[in-house]
mmCIF file of N, CA and C in Angstrom:
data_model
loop_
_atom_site.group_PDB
_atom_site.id
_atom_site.type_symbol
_atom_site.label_atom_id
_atom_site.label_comp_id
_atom_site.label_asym_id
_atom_site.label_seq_id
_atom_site.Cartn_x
_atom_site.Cartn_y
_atom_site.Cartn_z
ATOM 1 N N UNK J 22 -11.583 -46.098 70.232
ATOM 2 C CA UNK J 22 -12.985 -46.452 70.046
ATOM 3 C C UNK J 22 -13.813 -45.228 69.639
ATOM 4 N N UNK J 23 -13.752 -43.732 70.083
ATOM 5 C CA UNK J 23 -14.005 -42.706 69.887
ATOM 6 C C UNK J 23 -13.609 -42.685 68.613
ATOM 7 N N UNK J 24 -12.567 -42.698 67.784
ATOM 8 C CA UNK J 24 -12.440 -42.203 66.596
ATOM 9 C C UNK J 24 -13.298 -43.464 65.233
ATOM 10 N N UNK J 25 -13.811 -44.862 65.972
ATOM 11 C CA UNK J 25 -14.412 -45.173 65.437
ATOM 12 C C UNK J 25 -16.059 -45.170 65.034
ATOM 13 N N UNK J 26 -16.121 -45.143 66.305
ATOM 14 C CA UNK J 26 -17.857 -44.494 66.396
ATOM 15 C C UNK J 26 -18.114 -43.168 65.320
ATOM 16 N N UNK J 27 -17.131 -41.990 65.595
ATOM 17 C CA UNK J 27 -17.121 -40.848 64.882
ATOM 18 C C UNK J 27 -16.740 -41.330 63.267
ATOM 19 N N UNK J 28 -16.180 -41.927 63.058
ATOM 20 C CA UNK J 28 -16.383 -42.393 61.506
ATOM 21 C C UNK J 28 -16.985 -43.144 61.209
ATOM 22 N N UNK J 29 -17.711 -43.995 61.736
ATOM 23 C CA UNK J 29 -19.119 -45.153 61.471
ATOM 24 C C UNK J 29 -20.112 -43.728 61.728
ATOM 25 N N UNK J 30 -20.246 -42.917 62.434
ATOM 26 C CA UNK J 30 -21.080 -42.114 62.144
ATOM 27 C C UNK J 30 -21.232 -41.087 60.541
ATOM 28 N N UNK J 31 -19.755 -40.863 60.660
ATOM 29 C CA UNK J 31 -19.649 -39.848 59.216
ATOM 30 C C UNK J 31 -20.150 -40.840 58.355
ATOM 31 N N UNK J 32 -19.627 -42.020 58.092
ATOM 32 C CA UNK J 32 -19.840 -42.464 56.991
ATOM 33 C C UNK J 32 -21.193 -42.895 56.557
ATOM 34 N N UNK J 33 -22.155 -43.156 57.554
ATOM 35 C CA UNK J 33 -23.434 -43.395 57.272
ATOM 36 C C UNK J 33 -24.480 -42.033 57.183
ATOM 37 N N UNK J 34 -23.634 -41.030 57.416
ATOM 38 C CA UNK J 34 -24.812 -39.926 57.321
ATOM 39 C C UNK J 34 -25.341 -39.646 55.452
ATOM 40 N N UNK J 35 -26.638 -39.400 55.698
ATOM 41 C CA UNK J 35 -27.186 -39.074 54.553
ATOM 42 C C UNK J 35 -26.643 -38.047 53.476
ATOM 43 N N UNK J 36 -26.237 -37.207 54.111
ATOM 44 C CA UNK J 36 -25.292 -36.249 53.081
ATOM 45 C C UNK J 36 -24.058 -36.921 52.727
ATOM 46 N N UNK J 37 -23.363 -37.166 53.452
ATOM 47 C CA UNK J 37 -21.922 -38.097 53.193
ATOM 48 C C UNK J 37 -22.509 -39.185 51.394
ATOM 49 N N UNK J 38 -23.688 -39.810 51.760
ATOM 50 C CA UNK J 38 -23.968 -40.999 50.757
ATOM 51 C C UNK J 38 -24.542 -40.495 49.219
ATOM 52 N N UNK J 39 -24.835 -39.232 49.906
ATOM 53 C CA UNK J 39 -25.682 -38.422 48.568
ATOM 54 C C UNK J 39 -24.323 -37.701 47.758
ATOM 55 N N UNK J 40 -23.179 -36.900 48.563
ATOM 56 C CA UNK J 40 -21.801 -36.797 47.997
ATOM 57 C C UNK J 40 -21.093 -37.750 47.512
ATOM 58 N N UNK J 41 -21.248 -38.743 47.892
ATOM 59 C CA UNK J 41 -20.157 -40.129 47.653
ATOM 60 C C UNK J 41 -20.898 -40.758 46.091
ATOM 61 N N UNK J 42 -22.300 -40.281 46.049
ATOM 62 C CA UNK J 42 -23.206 -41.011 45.019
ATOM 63 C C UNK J 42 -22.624 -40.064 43.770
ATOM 64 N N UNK J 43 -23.026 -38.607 44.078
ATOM 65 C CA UNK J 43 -22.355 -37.681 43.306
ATOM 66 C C UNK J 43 -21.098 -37.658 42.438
ATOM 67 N N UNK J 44 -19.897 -38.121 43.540
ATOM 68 C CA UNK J 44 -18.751 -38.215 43.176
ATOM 69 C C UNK J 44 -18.773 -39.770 42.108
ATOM 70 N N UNK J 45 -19.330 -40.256 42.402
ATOM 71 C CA UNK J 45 -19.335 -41.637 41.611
ATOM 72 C C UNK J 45 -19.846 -41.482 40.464
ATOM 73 N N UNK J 46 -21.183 -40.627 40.235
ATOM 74 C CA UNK J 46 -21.786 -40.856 38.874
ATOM 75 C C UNK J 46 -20.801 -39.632 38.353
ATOM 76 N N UNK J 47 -20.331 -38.683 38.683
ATOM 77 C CA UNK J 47 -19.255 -37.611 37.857
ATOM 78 C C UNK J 47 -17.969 -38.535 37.603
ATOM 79 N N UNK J 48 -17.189 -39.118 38.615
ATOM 80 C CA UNK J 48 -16.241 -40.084 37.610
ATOM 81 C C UNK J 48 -16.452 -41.121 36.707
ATOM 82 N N UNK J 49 -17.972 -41.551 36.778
ATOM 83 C CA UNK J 49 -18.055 -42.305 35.832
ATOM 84 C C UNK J 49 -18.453 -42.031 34.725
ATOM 85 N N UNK J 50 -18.776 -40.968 34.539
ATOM 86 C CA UNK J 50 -19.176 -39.828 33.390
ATOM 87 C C UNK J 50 -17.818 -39.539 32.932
ATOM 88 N N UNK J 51 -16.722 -39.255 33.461
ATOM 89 C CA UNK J 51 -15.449 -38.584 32.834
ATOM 90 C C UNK J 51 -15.029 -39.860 32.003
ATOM 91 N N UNK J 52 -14.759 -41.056 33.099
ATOM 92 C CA UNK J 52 -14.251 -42.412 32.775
ATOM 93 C C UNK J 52 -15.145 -42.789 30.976
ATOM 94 N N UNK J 53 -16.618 -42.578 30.779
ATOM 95 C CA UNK J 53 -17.343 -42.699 30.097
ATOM 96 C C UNK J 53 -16.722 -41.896 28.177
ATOM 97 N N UNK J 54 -16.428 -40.893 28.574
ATOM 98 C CA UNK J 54 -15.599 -39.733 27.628
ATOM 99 C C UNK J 54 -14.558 -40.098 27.389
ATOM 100 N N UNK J 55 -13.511 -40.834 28.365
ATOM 101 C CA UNK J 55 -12.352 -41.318 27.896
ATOM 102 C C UNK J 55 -12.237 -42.415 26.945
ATOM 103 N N UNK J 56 -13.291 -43.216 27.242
ATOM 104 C CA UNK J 56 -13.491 -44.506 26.842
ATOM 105 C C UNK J 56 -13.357 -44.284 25.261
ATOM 106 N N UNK J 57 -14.706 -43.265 24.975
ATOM 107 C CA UNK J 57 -15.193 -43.126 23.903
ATOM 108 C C UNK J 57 -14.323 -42.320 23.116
ATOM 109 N N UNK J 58 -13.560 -41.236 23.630
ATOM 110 C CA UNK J 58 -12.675 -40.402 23.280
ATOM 111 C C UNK J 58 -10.993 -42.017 22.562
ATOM 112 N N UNK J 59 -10.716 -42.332 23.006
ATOM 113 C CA UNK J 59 -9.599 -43.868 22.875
ATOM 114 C C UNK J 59 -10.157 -44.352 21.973
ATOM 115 N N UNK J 60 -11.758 -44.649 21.684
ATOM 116 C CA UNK J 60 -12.386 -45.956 20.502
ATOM 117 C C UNK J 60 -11.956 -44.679 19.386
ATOM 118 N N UNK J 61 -12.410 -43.993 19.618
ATOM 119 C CA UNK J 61 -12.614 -42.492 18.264
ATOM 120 C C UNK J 61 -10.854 -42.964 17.633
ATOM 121 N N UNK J 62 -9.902 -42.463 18.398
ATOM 122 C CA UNK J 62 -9.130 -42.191 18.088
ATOM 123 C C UNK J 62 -8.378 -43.319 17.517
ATOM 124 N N UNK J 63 -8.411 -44.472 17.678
ATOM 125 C CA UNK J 63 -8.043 -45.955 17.725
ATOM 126 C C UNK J 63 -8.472 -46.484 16.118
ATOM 127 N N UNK J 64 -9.951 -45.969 15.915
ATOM 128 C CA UNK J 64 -10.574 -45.520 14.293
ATOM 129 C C UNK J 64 -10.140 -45.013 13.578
ATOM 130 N N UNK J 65 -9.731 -43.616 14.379
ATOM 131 C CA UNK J 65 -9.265 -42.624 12.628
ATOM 132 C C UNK J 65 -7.829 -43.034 12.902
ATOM 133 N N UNK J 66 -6.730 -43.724 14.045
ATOM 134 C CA UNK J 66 -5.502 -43.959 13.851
ATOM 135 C C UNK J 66 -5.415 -45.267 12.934
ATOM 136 N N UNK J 67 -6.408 -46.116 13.024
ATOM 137 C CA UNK J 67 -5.694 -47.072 12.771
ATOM 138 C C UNK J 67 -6.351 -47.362 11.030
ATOM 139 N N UNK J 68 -7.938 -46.488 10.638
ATOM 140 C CA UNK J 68 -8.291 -46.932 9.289
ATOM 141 C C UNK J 68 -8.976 -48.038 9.555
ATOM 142 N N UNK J 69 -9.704 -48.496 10.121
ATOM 143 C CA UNK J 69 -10.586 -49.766 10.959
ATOM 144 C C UNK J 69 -12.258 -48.865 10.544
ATOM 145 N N UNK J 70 -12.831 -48.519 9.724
ATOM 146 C CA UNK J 70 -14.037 -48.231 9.640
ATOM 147 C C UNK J 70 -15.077 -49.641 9.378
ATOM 148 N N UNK J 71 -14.517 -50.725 9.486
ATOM 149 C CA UNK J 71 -15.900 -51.206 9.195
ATOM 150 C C UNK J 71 -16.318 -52.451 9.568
#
């Protein structure tokens, strides 16, 4: 029960949510580059301009 209280605590602290927010908008920024980086390449591989 102790080790749950202590992680219902971590997990709601304000810093914890402001890191977790962090970490989310930076992978979705990388995820974002890949995306676009695959369409690019998918274009000049395949001759599909139009």
């Amino acid at each position: 029960m102790q080790y749950l209280k202590q992680a219902l605590r971590e997990a709601t602290s304000p810093t914890n949510i402001k890191r977790d927010l962090a970490l989310m908008n930076r992978f979705q920024r990388v995820y974002m580059v890949i995306i676009m980086a695959v369409t690019i390449w998918a274009f000049v591989y395949t001759g599909d301009y139009s």
